[in-house]
CSV table of C-alpha atoms in Angstrom, one decimal:
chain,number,residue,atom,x,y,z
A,1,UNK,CA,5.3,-7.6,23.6
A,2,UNK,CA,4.7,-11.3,22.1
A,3,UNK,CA,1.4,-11.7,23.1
A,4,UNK,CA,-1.2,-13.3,21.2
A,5,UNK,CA,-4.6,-13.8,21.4
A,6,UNK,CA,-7.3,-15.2,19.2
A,7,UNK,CA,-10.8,-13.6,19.2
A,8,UNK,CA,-13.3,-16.3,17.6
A,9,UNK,CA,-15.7,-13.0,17.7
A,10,UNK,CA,-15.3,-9.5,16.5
A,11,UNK,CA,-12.7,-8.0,18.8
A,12,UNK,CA,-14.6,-7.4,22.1
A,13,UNK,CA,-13.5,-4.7,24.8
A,14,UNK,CA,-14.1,-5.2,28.7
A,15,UNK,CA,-17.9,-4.1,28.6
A,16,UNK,CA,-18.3,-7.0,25.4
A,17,UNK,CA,-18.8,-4.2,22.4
A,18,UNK,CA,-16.2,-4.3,19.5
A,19,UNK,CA,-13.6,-2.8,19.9
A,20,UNK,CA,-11.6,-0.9,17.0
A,21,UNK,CA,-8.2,-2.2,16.5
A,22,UNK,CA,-5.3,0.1,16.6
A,23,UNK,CA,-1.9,-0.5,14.7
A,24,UNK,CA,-1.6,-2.7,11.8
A,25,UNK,CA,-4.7,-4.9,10.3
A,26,UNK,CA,-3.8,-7.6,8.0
A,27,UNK,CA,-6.1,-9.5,6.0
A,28,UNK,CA,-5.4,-12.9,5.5
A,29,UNK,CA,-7.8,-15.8,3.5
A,30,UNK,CA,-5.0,-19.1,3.7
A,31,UNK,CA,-3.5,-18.1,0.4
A,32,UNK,CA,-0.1,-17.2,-0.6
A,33,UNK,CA,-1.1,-13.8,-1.2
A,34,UNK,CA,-2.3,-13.2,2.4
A,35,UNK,CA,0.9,-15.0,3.9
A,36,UNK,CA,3.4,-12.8,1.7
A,37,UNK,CA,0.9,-9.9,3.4
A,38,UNK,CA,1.0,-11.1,6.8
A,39,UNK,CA,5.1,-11.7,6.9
A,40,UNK,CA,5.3,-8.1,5.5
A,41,UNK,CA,3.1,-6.7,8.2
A,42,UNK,CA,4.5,-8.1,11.2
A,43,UNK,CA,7.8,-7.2,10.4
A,44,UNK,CA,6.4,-3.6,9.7
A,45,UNK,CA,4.6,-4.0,13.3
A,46,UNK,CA,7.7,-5.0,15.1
A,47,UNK,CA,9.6,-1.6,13.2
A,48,UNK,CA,6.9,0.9,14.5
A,49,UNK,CA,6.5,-1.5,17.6
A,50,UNK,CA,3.0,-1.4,16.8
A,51,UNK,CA,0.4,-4.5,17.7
A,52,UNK,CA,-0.8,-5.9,14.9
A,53,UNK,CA,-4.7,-7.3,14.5
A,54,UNK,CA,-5.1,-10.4,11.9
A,55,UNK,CA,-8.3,-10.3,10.4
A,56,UNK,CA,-10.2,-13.4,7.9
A,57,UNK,CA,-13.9,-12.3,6.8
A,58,UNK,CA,-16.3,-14.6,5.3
A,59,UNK,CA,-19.7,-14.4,3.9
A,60,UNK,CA,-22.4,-17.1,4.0
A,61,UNK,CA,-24.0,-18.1,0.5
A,62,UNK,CA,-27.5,-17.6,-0.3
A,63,UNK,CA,-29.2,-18.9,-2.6
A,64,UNK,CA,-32.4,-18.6,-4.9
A,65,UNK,CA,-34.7,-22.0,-3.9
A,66,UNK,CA,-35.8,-23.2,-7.2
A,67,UNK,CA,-39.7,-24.9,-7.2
A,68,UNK,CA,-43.1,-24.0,-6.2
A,69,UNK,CA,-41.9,-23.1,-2.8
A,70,UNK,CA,-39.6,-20.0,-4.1
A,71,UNK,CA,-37.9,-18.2,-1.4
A,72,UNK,CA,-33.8,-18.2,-0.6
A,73,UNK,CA,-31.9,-20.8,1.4
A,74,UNK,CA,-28.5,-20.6,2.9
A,75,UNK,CA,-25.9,-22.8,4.4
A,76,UNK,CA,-25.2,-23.1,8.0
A,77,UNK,CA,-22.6,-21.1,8.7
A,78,UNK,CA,-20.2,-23.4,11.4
A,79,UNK,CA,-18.3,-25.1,8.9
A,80,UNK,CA,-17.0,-22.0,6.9
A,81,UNK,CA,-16.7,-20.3,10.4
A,82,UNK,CA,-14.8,-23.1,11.6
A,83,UNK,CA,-12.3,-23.0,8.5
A,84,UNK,CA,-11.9,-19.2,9.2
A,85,UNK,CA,-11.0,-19.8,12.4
A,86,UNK,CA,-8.7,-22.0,11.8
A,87,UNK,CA,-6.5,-19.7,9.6
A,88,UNK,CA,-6.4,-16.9,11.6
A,89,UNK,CA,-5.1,-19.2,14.5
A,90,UNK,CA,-2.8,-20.5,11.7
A,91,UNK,CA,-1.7,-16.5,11.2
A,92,UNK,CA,-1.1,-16.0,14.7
A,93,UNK,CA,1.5,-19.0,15.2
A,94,UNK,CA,3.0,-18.1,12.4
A,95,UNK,CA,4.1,-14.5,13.5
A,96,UNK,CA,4.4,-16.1,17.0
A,97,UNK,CA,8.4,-15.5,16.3
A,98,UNK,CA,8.3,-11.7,15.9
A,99,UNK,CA,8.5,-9.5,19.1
A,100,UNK,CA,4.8,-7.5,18.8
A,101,UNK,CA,1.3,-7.9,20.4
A,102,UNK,CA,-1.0,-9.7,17.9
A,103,UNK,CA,-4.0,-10.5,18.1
A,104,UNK,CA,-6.8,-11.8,15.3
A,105,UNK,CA,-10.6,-11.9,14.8
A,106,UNK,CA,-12.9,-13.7,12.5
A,107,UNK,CA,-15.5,-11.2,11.0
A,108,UNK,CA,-18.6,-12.3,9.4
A,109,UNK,CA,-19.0,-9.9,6.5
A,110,UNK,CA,-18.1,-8.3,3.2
A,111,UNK,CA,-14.4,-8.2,3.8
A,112,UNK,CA,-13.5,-5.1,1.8
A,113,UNK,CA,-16.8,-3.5,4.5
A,114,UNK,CA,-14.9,-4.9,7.2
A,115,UNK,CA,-11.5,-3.7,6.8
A,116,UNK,CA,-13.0,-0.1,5.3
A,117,UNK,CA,-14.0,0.0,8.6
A,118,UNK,CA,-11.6,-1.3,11.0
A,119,UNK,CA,-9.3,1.6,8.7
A,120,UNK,CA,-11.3,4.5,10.7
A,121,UNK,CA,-8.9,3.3,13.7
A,122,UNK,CA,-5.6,1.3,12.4
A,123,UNK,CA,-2.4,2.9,11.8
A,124,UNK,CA,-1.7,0.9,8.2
A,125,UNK,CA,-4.0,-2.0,6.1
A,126,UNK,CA,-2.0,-4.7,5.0
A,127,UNK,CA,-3.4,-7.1,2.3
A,128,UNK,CA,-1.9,-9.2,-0.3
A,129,UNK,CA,-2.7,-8.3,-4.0
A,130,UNK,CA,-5.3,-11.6,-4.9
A,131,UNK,CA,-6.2,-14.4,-2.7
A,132,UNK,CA,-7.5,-17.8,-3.5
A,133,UNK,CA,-11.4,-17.0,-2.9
A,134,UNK,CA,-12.7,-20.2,-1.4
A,135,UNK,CA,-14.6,-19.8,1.6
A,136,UNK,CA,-13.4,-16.2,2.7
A,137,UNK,CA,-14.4,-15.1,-0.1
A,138,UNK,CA,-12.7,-12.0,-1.6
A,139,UNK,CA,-10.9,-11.1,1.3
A,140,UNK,CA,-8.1,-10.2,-1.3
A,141,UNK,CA,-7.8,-9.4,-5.2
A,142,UNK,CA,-11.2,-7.1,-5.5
A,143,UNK,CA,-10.5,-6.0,-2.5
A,144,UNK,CA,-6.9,-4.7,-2.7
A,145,UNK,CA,-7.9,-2.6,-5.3
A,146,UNK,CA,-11.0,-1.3,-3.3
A,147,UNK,CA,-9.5,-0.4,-0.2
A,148,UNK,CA,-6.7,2.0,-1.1
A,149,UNK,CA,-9.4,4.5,-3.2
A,150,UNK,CA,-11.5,4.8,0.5
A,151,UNK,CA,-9.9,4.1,3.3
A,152,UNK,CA,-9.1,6.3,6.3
A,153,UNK,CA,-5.4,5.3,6.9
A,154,UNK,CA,-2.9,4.5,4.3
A,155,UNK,CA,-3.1,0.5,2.7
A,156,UNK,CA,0.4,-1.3,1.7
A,157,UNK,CA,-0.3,-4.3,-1.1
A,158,UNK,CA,2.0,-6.8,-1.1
A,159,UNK,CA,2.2,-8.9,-4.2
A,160,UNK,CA,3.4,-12.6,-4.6
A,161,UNK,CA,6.6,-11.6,-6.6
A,162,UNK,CA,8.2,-10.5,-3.8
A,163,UNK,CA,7.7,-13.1,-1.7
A,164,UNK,CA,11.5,-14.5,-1.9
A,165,UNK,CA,12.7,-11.4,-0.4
A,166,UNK,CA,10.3,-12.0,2.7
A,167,UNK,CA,11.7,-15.6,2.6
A,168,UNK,CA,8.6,-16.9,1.6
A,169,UNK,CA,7.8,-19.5,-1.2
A,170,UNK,CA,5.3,-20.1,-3.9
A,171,UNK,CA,3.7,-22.4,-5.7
A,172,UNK,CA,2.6,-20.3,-8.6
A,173,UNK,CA,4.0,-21.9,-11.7
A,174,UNK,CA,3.6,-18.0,-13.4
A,175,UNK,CA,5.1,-16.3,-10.5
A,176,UNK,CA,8.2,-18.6,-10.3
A,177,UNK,CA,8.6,-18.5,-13.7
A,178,UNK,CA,8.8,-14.6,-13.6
A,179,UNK,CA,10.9,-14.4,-10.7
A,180,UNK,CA,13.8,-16.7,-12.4
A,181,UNK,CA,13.8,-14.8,-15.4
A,182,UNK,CA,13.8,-11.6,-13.4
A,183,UNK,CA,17.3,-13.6,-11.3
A,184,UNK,CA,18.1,-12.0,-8.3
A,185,UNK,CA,19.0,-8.3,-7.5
A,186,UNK,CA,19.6,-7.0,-4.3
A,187,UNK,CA,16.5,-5.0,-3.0
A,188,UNK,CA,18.1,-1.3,-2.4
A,189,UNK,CA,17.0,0.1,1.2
A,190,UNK,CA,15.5,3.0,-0.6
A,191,UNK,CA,11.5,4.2,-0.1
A,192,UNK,CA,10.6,5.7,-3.7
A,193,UNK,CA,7.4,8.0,-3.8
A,194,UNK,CA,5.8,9.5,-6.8
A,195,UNK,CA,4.6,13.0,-7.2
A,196,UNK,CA,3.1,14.8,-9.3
A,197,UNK,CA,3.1,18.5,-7.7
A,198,UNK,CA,-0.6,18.2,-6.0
A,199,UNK,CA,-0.9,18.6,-2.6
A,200,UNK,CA,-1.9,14.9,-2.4
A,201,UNK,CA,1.4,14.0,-3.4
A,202,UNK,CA,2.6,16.3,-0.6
A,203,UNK,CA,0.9,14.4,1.9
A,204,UNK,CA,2.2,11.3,0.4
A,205,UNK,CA,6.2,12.7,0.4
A,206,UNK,CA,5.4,12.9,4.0
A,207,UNK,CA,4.2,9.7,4.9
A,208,UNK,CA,7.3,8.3,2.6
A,209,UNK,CA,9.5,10.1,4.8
A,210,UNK,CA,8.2,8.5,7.6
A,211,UNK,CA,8.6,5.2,6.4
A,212,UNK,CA,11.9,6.1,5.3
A,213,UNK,CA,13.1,7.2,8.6
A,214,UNK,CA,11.5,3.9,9.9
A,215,UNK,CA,13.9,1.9,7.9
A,216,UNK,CA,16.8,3.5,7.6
A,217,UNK,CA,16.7,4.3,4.0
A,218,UNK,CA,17.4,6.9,1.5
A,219,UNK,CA,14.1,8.1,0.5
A,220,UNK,CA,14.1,8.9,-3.7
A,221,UNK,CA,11.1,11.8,-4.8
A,222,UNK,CA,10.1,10.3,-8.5
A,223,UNK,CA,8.3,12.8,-11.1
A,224,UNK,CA,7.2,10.6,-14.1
A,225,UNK,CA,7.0,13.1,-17.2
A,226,UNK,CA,4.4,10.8,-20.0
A,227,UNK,CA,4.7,12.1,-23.7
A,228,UNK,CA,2.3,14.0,-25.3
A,229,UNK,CA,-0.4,12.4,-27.1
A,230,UNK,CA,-3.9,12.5,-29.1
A,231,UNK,CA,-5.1,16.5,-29.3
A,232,UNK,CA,-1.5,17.6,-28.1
A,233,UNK,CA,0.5,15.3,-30.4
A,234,UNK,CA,0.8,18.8,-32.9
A,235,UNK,CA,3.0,20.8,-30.1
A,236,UNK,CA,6.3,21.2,-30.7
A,237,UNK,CA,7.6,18.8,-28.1
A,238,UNK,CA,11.3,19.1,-28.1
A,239,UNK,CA,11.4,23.2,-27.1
A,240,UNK,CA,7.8,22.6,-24.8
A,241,UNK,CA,9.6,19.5,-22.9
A,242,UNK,CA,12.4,21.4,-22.1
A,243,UNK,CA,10.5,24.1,-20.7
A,244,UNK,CA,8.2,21.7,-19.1
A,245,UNK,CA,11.5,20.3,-17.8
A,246,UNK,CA,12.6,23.3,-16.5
A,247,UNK,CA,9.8,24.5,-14.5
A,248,UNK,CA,9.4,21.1,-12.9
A,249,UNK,CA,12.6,20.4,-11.9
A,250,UNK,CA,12.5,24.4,-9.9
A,251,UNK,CA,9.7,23.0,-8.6
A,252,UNK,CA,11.5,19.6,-7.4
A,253,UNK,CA,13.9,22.0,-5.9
A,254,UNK,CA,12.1,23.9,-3.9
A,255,UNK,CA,9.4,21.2,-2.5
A,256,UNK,CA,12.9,19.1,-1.7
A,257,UNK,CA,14.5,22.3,0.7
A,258,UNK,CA,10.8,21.9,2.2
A,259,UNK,CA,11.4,18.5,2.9
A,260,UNK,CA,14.9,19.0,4.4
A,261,UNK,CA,13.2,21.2,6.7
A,262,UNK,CA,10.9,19.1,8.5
A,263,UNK,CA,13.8,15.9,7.9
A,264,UNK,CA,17.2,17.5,8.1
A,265,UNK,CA,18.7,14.0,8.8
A,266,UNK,CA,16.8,12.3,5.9
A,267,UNK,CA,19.0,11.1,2.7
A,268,UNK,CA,16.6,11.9,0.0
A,269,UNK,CA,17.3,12.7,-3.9
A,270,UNK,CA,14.5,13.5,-6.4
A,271,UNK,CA,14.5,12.2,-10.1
A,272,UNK,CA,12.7,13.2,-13.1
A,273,UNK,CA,12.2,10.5,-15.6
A,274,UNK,CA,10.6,10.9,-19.3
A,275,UNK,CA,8.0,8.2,-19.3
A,276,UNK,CA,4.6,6.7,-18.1
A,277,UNK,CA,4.3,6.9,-14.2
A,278,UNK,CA,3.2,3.5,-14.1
A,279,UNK,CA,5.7,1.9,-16.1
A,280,UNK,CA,8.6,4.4,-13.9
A,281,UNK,CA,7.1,3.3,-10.2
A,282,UNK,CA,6.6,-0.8,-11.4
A,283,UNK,CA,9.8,-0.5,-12.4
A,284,UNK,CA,11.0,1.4,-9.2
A,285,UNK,CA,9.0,-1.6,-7.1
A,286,UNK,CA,11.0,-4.2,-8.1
A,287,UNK,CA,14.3,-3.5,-6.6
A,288,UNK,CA,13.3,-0.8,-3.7
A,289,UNK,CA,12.0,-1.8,0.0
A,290,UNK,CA,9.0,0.3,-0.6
A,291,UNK,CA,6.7,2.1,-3.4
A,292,UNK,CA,4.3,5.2,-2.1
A,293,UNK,CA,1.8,6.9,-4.1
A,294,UNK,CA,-1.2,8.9,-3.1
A,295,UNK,CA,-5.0,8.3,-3.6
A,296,UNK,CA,-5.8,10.9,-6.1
A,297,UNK,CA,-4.0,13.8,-7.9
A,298,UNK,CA,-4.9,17.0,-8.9
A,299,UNK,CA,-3.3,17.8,-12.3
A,300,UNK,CA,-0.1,19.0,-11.4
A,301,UNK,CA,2.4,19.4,-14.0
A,302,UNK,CA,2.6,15.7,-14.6
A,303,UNK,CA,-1.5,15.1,-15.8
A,304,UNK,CA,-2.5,12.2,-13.9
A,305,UNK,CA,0.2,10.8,-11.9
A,306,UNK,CA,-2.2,9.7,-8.9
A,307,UNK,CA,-5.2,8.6,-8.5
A,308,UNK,CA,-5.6,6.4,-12.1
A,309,UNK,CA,-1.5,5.6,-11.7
A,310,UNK,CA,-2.0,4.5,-8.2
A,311,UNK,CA,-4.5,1.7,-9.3
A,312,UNK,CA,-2.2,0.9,-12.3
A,313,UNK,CA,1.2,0.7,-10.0
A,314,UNK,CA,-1.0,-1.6,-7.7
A,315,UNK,CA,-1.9,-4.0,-10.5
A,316,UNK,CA,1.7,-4.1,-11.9
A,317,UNK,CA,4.2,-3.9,-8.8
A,318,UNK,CA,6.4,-6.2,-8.3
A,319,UNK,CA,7.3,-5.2,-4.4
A,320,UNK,CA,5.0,-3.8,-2.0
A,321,UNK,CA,3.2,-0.6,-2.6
A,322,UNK,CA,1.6,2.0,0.2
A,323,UNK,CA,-1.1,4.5,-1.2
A,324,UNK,CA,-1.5,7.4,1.6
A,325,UNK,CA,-5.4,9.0,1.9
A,326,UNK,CA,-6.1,12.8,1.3
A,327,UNK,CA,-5.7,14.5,4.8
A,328,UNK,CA,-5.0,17.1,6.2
A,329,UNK,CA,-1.2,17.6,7.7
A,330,UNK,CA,-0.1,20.6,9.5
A,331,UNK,CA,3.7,20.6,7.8
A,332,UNK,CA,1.8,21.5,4.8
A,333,UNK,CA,1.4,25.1,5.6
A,334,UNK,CA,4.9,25.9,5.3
A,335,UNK,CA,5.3,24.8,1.7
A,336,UNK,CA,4.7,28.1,-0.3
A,337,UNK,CA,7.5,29.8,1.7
A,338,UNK,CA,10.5,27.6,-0.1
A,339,UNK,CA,9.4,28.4,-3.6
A,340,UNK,CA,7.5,27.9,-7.1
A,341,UNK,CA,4.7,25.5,-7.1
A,342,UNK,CA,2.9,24.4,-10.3
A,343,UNK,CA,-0.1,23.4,-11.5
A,344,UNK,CA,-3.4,24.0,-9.4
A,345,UNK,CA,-1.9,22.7,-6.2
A,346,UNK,CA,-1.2,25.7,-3.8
């Protein structure tokens, strides 16, 4: 452990092809964002004791020649690669503290094509929400909100507003402003996940177990509950909700003895709140360790409390926030035996 290694080319095995990294990728561009994102992930490396691979992409301009000539020119590429280069070794000295294997590579590409790709063998994707754009290009911003919907592992976003908890500082004039008004509040150890009785939420309770387990918090189950509105605004909400209540909380019930099952030694509580699932889990992000929602939904009882949330909750959080992928997990099989299940997910 504590190794580290720069790689001015794409990652390179023994026989010189490119070899996939494993554990946690980071993007990082120089900004703010992407040291917030980098801080998060190494400690997050040294918890799983994971290696962690820092990446920086960059594209070369082109541009359309004007004149008689016509054609495209672009711009010699050693300069921008030399600047890249120079932040990832920045990246590496700056985690040379924390007791993992890192390593970094400078990738000459779309970044959000880059890291899509390197998610097909890493464990986690770690990314700050924006960056600065400057000569990486969109490493972040676009490309945080890109990721989550198609990668192959789960993808943590880590926005600015929490970098005092990660000791960091900023020089966002908007960002301090909101975290004075905001004062301090000490962040709970407690890993919230949202659900919205798909399986997709399923496989996201799992993977917040995990984490859970990982830190040594109390993991808290969240079902959002948004009011009625537009063509349903004429049913009679108050005897509806309650039986809309009803049924979701049996269901809370049963998929929480589920959970017991495969983490007997997991504190975990559920909650079900009456409001919009993105205003509940930005709320949740700002004093929790960790927010976890899935990719996609399918319904449920809770209308669309993935997929379209998950994009929101990125935009909005204040703390960091992991969206898990659809997949396929074996612990799933077992969930029909501990009771009701609503909506379309069986």
């Amino acid at each position: 452990m504590g190794a580290h290694e720069l790689h001015p080319d794409p990652a390179q095995d023994g026989r010189g092809a490119s070899a996939a990294p494993e554990g946690i990728v980071v993007g990082v561009d120089g900004s703010e964002h992407g040291q917030c994102a980098l801080v998060w992930a190494a400690r997050e490396a040294q918890r799983r004791r994971r290696p962690l691979h820092i990446v920086t992409a960059y594209s070369v301009p082109i541009f359309a020649a004007s004149g008689l000539d016509g054609g495209y020119a672009t711009v010699d590429d050693s300069v921008i690669r030399e600047g890249a280069e120079a932040i990832a070794q920045q990246a590496l000295a700056k985690v040379s503290t924390y007791d993992i294997d890192a390593s970094s590579s400078v990738e000459n590409g779309d970044a959000a094509g880059v890291l899509l790709e390197m998610s097909g063998s890493a464990e986690l994707l770690v990314v700050g929400t924006r960056g600065r754009g400057g000569f990486v290009g969109r490493l972040l911003g676009s490309v945080s909100s890109a990721l989550p919907a198609h990668a192959k592992c789960p993808t943590v976003t880590v926005p600015l507003f929490c970098s005092d908890r990660l000791g960091e500082t900023t020089e966002d004039r908007r960002i301090k402003a909101e975290q004075a008004k905001a004062g301090h509040r000490q962040v709970e150890n407690v890993v919230v996940v949202g659900v919205d009785g798909s399986e997709q939420a399923r496989v996201a309770v799992l993977e917040a177990a995990d984490q859970a387990e990982r830190l040594g918090a109390a993991l808290r189950v969240v079902c959002a509950v948004p009011q009625y509105s537009g063509s349903l605004a004429w049913v009679p909400a108050p005897m509806d909700r309650k039986a809309l209540f009803d049924d979701i909380r049996a269901t809370l019930d049963a998929g929480m003895a589920w959970l017991r099952s495969h983490y007997p030694h997991l504190q975990a509580e559920y909650q079900l709140k009456d409001g919009s699932p993105v205003d509940v889990l930005v709320e949740e992000s700002r004093h929790v360790e960790l927010v976890v929602v899935g990719t996609r939904g399918r319904g449920g009882f809770t209308g669309m409390l993935l997929g379209s949330t998950s994009d929101g909750v990125l935009h909005h959080a204040k703390g960091p926030v992991m969206v898990v992928p659809d997949r396929e997990d074996p612990r799933l099989a077992d969930r029909a035996r501990f009771g009701p299940m609503l909506g379309d997910a069986a």
